[in-house]
Short mmCIF file of C-alpha atoms and ligand atoms in Angstrom, two decimals:
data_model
loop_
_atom_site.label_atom_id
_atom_site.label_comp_id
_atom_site.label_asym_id
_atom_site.label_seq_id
_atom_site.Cartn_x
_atom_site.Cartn_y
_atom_site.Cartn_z
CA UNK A 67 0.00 0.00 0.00
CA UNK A 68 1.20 3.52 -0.86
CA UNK A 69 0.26 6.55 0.98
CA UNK A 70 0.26 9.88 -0.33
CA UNK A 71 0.70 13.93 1.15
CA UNK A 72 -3.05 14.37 2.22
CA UNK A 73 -5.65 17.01 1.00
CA UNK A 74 -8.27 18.67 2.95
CA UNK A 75 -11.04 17.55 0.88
CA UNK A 76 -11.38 14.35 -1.43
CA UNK A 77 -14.09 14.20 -3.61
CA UNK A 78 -15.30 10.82 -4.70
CA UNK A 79 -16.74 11.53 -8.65
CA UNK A 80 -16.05 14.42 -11.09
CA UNK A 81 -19.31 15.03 -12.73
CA UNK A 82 -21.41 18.03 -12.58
CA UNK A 83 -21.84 17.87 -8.45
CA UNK A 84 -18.49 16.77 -7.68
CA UNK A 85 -16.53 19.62 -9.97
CA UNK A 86 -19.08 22.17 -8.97
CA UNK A 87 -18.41 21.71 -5.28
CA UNK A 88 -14.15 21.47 -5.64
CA UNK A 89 -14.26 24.71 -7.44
CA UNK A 90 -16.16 26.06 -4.95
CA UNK A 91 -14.10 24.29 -2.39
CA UNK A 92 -10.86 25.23 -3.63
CA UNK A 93 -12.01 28.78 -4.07
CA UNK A 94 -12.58 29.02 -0.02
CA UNK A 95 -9.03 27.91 0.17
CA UNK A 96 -9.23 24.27 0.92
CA UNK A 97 -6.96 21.77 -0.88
CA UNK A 98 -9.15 19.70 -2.72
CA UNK A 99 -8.81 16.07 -5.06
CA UNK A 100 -11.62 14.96 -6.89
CA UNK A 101 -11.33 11.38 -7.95
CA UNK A 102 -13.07 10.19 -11.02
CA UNK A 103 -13.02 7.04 -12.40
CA UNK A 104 -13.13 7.41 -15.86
CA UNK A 105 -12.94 10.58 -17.64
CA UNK A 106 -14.24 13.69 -15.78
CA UNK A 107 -17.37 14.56 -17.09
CA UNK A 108 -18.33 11.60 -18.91
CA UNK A 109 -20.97 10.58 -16.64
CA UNK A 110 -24.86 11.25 -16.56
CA UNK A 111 -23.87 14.86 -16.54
CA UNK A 112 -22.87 14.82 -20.13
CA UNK A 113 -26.24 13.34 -20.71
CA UNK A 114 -28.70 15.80 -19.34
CA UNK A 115 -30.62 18.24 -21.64
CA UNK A 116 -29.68 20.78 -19.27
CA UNK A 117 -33.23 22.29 -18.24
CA UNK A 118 -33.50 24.69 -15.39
CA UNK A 119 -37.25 24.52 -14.79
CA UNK A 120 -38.45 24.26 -11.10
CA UNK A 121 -41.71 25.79 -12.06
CA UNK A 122 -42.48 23.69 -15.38
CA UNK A 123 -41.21 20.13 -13.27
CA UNK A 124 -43.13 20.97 -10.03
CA UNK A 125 -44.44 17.92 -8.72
CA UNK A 126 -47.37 17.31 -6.25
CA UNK A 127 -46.56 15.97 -2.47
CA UNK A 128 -44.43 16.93 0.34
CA UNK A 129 -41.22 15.54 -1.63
CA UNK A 130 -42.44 17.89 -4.40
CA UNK A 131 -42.21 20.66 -2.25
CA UNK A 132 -39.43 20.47 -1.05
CA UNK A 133 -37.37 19.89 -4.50
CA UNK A 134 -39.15 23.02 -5.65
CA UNK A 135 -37.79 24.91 -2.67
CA UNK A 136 -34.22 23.37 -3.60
CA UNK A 137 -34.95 24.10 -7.44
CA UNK A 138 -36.19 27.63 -7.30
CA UNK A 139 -33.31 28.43 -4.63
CA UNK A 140 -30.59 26.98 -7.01
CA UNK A 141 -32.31 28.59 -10.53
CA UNK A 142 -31.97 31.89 -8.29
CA UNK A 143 -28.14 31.08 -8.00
CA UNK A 144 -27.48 29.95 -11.47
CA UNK A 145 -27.41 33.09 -13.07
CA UNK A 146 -24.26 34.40 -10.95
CA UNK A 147 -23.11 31.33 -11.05
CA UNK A 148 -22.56 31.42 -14.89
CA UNK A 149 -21.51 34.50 -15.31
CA UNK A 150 -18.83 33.95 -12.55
CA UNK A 151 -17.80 30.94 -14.06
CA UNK A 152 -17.46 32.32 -17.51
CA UNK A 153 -15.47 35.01 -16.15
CA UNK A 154 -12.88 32.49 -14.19
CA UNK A 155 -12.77 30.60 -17.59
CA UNK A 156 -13.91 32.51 -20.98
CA UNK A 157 -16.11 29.34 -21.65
CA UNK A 158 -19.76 30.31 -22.48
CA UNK A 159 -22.44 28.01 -21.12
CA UNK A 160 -25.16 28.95 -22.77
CA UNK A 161 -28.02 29.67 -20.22
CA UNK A 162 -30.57 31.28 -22.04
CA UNK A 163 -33.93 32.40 -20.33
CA UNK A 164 -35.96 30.38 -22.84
CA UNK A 165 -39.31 29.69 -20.63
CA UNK A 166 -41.00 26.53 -20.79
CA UNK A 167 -44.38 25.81 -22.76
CA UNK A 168 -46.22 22.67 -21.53
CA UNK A 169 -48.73 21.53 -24.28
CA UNK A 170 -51.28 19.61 -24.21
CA UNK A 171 -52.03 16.87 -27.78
CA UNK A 172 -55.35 15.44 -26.47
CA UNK A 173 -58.58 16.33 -23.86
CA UNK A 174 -56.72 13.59 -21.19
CA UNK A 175 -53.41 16.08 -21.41
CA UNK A 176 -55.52 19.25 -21.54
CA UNK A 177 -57.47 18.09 -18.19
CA UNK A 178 -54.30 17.17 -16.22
CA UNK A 179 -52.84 20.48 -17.22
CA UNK A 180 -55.64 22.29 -15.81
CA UNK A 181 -55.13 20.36 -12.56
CA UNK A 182 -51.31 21.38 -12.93
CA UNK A 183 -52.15 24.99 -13.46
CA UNK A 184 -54.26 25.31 -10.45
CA UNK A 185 -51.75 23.50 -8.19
CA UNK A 186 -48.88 25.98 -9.56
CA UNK A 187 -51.41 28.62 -8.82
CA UNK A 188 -51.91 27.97 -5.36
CA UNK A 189 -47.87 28.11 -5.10
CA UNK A 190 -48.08 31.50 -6.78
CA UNK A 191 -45.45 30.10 -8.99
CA UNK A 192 -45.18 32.29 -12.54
CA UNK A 193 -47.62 30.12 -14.69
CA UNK A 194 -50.02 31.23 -17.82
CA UNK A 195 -52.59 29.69 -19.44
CA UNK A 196 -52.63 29.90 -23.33
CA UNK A 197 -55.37 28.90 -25.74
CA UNK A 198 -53.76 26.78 -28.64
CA UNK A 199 -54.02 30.00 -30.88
CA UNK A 200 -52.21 32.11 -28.20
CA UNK A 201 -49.69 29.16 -28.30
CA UNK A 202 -48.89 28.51 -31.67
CA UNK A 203 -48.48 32.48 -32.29
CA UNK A 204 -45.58 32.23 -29.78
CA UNK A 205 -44.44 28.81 -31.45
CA UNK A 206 -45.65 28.54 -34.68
CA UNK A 207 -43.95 25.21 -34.97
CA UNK A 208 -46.78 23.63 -32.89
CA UNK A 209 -49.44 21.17 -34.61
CA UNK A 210 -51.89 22.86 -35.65
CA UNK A 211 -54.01 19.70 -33.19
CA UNK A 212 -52.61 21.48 -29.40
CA UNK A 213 -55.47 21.46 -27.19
CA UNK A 214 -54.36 23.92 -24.29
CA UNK A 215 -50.78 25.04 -22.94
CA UNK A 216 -49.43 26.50 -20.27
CA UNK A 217 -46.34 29.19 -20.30
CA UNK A 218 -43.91 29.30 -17.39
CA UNK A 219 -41.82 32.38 -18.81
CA UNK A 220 -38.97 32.23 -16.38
CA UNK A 221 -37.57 28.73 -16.63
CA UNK A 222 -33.90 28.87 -18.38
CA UNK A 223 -31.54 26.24 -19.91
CA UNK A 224 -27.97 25.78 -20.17
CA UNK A 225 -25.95 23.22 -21.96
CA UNK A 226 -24.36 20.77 -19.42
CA UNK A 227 -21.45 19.90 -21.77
CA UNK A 228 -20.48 23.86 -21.73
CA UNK A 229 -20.53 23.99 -18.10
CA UNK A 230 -18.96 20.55 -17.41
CA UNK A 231 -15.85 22.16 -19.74
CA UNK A 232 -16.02 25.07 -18.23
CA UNK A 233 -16.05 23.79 -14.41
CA UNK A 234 -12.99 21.62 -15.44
CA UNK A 235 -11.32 24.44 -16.31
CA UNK A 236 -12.13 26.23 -13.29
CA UNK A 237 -11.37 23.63 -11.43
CA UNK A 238 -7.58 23.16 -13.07
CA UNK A 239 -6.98 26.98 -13.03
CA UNK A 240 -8.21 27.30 -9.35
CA UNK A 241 -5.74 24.50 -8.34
CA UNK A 242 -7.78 21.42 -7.78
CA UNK A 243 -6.01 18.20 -8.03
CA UNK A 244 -7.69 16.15 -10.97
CA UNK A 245 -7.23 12.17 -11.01
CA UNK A 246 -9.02 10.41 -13.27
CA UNK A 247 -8.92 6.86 -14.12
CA UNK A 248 -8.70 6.57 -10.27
CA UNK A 249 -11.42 4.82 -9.02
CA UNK A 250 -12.29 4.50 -5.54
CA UNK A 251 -13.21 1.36 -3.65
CA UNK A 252 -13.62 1.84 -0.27
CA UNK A 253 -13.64 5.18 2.27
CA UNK A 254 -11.53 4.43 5.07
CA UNK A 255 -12.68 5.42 9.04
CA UNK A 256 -10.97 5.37 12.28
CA UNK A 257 -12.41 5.30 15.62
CA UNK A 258 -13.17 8.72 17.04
CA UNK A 259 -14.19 8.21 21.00
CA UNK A 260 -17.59 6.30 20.09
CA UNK A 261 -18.43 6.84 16.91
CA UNK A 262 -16.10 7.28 13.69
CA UNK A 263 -14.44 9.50 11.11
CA UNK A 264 -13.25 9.78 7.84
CA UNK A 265 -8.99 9.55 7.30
CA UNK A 266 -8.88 9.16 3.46
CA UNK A 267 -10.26 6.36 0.75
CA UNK A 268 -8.40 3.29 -0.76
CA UNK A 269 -8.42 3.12 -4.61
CA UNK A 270 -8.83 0.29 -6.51
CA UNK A 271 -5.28 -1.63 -6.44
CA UNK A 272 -4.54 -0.26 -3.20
CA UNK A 273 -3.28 3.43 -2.98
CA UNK A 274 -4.46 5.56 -0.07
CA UNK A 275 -5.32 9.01 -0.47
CA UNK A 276 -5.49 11.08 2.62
CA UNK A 277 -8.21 13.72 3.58
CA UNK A 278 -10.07 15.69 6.64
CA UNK A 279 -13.20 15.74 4.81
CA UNK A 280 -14.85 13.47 1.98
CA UNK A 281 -17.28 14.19 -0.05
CA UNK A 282 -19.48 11.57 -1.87
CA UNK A 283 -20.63 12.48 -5.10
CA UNK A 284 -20.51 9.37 -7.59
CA UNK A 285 -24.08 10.05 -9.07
CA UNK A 286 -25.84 6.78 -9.75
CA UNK A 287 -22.83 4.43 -8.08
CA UNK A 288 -22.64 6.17 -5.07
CA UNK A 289 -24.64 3.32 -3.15
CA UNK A 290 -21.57 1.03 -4.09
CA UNK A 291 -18.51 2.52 -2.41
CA UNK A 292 -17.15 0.48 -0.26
CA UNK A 293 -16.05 0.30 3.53
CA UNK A 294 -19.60 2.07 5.15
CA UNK A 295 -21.08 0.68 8.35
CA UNK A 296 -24.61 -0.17 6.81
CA UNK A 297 -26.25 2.31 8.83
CA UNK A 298 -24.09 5.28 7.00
CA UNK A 299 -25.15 4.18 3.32
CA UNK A 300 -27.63 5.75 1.01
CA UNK A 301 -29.16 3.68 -1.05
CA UNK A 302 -29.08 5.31 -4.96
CA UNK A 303 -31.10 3.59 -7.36
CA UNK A 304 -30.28 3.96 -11.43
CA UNK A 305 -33.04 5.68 -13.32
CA UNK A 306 -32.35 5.48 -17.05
CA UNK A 307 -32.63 8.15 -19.64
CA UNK A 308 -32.71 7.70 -23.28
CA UNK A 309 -31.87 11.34 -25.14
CA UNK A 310 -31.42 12.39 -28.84
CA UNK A 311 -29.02 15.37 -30.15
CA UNK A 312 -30.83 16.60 -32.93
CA UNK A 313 -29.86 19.43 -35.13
CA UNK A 314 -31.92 21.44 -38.09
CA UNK A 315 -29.77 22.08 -41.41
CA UNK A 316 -31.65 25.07 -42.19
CA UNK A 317 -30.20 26.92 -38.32
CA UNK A 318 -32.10 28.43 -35.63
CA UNK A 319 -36.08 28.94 -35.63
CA UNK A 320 -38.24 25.45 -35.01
CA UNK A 321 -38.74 26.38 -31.39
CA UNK A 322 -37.19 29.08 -29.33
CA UNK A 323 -39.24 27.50 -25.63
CA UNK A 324 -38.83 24.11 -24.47
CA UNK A 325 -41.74 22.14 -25.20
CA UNK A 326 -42.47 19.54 -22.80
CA UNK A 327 -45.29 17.23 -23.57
CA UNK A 328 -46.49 14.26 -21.71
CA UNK A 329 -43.56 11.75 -21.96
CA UNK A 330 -40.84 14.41 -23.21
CA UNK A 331 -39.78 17.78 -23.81
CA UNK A 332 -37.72 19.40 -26.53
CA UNK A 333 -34.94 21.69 -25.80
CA UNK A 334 -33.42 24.47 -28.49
CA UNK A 335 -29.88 25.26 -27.75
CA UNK A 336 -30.48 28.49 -29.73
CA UNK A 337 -27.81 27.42 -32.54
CA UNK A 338 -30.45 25.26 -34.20
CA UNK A 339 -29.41 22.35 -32.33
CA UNK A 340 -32.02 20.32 -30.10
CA UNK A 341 -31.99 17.94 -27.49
CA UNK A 342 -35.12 15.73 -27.32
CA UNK A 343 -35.87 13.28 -23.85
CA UNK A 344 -36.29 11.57 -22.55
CA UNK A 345 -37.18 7.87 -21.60
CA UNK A 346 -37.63 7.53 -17.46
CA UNK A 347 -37.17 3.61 -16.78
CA UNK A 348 -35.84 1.50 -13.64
CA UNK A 349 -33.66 -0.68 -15.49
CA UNK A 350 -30.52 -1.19 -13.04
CA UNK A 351 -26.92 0.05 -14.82
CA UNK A 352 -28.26 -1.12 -18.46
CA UNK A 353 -27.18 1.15 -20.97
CA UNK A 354 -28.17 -0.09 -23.97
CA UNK A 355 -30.40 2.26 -26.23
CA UNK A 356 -33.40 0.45 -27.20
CA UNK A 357 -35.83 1.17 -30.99
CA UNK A 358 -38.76 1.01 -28.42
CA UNK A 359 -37.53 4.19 -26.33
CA UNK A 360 -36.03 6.10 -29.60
CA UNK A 361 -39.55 5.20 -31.38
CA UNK A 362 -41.92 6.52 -28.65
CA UNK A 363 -39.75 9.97 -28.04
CA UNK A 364 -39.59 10.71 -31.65
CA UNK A 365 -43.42 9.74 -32.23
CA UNK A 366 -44.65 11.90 -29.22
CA UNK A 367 -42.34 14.87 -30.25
CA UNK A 368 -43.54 14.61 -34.18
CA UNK A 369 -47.19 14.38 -32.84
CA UNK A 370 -46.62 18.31 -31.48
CA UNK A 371 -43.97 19.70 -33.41
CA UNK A 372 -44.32 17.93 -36.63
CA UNK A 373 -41.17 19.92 -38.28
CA UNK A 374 -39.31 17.56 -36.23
CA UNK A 375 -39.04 14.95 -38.45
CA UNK A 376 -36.90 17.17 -40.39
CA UNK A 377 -33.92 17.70 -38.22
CA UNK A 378 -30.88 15.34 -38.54
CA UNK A 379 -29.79 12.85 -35.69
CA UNK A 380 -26.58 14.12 -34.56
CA UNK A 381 -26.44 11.66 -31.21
CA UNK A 382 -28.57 9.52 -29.58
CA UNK A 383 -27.10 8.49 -25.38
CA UNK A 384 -28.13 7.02 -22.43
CA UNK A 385 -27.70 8.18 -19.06
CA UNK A 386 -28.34 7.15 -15.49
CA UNK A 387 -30.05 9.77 -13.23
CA UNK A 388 -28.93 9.00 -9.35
CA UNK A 389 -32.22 8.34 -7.15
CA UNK A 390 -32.84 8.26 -4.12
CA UNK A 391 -36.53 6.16 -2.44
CA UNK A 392 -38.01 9.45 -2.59
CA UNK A 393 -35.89 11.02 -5.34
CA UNK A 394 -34.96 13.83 -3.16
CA UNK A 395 -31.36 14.34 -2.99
CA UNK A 396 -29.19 13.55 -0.13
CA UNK A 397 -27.18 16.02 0.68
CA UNK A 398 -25.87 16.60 4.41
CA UNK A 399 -23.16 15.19 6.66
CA UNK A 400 -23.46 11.42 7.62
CA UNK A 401 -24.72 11.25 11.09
CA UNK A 402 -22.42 8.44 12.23
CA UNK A 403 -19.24 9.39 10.41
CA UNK A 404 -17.60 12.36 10.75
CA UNK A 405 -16.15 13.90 7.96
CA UNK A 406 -18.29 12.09 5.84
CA UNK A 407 -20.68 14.69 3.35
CA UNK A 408 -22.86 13.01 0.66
CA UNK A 409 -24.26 14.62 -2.28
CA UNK A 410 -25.78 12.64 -4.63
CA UNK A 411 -29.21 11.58 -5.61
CA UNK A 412 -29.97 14.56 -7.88
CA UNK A 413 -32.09 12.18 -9.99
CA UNK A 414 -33.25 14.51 -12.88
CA UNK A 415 -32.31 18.02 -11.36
CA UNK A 416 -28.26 17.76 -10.80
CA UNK A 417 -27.85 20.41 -13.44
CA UNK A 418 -30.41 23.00 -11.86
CA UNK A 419 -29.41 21.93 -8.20
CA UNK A 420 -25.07 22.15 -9.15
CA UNK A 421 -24.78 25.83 -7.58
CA UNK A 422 -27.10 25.05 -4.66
CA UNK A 423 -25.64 21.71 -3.91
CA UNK A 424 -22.13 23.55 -4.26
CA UNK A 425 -22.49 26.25 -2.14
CA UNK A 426 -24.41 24.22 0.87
CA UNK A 427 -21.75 21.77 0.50
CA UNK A 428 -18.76 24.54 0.87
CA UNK A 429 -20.29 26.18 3.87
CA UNK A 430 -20.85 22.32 5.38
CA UNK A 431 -16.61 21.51 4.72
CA UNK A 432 -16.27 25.04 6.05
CA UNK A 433 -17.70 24.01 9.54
CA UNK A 434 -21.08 25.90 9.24
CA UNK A 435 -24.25 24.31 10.55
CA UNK A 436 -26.29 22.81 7.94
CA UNK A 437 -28.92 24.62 6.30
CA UNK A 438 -32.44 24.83 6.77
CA UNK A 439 -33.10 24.10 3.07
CA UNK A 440 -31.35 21.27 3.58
CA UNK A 441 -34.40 19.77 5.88
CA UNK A 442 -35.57 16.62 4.09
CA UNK A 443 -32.08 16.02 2.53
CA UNK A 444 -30.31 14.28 5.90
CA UNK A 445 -28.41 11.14 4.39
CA UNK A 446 -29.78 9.08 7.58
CA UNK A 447 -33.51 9.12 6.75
CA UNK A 448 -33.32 6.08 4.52
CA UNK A 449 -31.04 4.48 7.53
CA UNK A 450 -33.58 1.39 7.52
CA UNK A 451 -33.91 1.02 4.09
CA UNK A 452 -31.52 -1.82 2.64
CA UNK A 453 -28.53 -0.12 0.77
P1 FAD B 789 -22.50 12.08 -12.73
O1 FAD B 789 -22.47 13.13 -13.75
O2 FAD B 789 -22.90 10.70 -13.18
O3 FAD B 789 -21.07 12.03 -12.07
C1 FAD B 789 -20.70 11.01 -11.16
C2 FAD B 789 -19.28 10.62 -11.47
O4 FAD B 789 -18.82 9.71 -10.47
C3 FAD B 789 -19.13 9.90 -12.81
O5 FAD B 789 -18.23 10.61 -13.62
C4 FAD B 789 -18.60 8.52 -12.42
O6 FAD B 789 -17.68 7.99 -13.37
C5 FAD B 789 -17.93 8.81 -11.09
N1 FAD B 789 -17.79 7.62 -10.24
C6 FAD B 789 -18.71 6.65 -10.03
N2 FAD B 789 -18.20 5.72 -9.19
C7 FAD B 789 -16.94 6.13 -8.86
C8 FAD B 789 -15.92 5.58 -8.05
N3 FAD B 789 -16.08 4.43 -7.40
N4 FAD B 789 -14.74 6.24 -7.94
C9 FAD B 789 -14.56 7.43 -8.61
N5 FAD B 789 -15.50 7.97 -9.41
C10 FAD B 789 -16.68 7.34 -9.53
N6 FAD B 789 -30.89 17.51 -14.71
C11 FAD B 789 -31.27 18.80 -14.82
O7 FAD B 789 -31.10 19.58 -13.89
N7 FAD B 789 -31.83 19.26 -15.97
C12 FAD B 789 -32.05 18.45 -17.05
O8 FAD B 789 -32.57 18.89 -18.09
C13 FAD B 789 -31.68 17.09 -16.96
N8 FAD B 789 -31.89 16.26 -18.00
C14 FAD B 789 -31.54 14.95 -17.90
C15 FAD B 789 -31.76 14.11 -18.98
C16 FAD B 789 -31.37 12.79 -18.91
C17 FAD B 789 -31.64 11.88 -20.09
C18 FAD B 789 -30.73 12.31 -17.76
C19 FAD B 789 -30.26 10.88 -17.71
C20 FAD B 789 -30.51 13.13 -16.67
C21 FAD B 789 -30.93 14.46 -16.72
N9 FAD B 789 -30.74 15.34 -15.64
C22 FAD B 789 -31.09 16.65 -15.75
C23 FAD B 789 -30.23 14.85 -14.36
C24 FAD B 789 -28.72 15.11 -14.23
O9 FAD B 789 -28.06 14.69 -15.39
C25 FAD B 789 -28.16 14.40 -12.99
O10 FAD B 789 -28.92 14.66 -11.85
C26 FAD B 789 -26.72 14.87 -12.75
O11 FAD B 789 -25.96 14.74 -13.92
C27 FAD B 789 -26.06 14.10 -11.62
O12 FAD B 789 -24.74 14.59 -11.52
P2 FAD B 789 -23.64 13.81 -10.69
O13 FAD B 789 -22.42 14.64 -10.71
O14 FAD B 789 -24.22 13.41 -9.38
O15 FAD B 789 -23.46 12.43 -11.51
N1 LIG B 790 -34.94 16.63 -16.03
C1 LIG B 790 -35.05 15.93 -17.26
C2 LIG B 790 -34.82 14.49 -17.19
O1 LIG B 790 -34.43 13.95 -16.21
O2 LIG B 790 -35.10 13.83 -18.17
#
């Protein structure tokens, strides 16, 4: 076994969570390694469409409420949080206030959207109805079939490959220590009076890496890291997402809102290229793309925006969204292990909730208290539910 000169804070997984929070990290003046097994940035975060739409993805229930406290928070932060990061880097990442437009094809979709409008309404969140006339005169791409939509004007996007460049350049110029092709097996404890805490993790063949603090943030494998008492686990579940990179020959212009529409949405980068999602399916780590998930996106998409059919495939990927039994993330200190922070579970919001989850993170290494916002996010609330 070899040991190495330790760090303040190791970071297990360099995807959109794990970069965001060592730049942030580093920034406060903490020596920081993020280990990655593969290539950073190559994980479900490359995937995502990159929405940032707490109002349009509101869901019902107390678990809904409480990611749409997270989302709105975080959506609040992104814009600073771009601009900052473009500054540190000169990498544009292409958040663009594009609003969302959720349409309905049939009387089934235009009843449940009513049912969604009044619940958004009783949040006061910034929804509009629109008759399909009003609709189609703000996207006159839409079938000419639409039966009712709603407008929420202040959801934004931002492409996650742009940022994911741009936060490992932030990262490199800030002075965080990048390993990839280092994966990490186990995190190692030591017994502290009663309980325990964190003195580094063991990498696959046997290195050591030394840290203070460790922060989990391996997406949809961080219920597999080894060396946990079971009581300290989370257990992350795989959800998996089937996504096409379209792009129209003739530029910019189909759509200029992301449509979403019951089992998808389309994004517009702005450039004329598009991302359409995505398939939601419990299928463990499979990543195979399947005909039957391509099919039904591309059927559903053509049924509202039948100009779709014209764009070319540029890419067509599969990712796997981290979730958690209620698909709220985890993100907080582990009750039983010191040292220990998780953050993970971000199912299908890690891009919205990277600032958020970044700066409550920071201020946790940092020795605040945790946030209130982070009530409903404590890593021990699944502690009886088998890892
Ligand atoms: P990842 O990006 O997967 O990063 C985890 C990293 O950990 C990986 O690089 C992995 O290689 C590494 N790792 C794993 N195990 C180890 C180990 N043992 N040692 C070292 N490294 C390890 N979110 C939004 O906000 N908006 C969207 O529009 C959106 N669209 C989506 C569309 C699709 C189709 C999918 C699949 C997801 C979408 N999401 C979206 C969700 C978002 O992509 C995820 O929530 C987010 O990427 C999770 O980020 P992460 O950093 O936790 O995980
Ligand atoms: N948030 C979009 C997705 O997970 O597909």
């Amino acid at each position: 076994m070899r040991d190495n000169q330790g760090v303040d804070v190791a970071i297990v997984g360099g995807g959109v969570i794990g970069l965001a929070v060592a730049w942030r990290a580093r920034l406060r003046g903490l020596s920081v390694c993020v280990l990655e097994r593969d290539v950073a940035g190559h994980g479900t975060s490359r995937v995502a469409a990159g929405m940032l739409a707490p109002v349009a993805e509101a869901e019902f229930g107390a678990a809904g409420r409480r990611l749409l406290r997270l989302g709105r928070h975080s959506a609040g932060l992104w814009p600073g949080f771009a601009r900052e990061l473009e500054a540190a880097t000169g990498t544009y990442v292409g958040l663009i206030k594009s609003g969302t437009l959720l349409v309905a094809r049939d009387g089934d979709d235009a009843g449940e959207l009513d049912r969604q409008l009044a619940f958004r309404e009783s949040l006061e969140l910034p929804v509009r109805r629109l008759r399909p006339s009003e609709a189609r005169e703000l996207e006159p791409a839409l079938a000419p079939t639409v039966r009712l939509a709603l407008v929420a004007p202040d959801d934004c996007s931002v492409d996650p490959r742009l940022v994911l460049t741009a936060l490992l350049r932030a990262c490199r110029s800030a002075g965080v220590q990048l390993r990839e092709h280092t994966p990490v097996s186990d995190i190692e404890l030591a017994a502290d009076g009663t309980s325990q805490r964190v003195t580094g993790v063991t990498l696959d063949g046997g290195e050591r890496v030394s840290a203070g603090q460790i922060v989990l943030a391996a997406g949809a494998w961080s219920g597999g890291i080894g060396g946990l008492p079971p009581n300290a686990r989370v257990p992350v579940r795989p959800v998996k997402g089937q996504i096409l990179r379209l792009r129209d020959p003739h530029g910019p212009g189909l759509l200029r809102q992301v449509v979403r529409f019951r089992g998808g949405y389309l994004v517009p980068r702005g450039d004329g290229a598009y991302v359409l999602g995505a398939t939601v399916e419990e299928r463990g780590f499979e990543l195979a793309p399947t005909a039957g998930g391509m099919y039904e996106l591309l059927r559903d998409a053509h049924g509202l925006v039948p100009g779709v059919s014209e764009l070319q495939i540029e890419e067509l990927s599969v990712g796997l969204r981290p979730g958690t039994p209620d698909n709220v993330p985890t993100i907080g200190r582990a009750a039983s292990v010191a040292g220990l922070i998780w953050a993970t579970g971000h199912y299908r919001n890690g891009i919205l909730l990277a600032p958020l989850t970044a700066e409550l993170v920071v201020s946790m290494l940092c020795g605040c208290e945790t946030d209130p916002l982070l009530s409903g996010c404590a890593p021990e609330r699944f502690s009886a539910v088998p890892a």
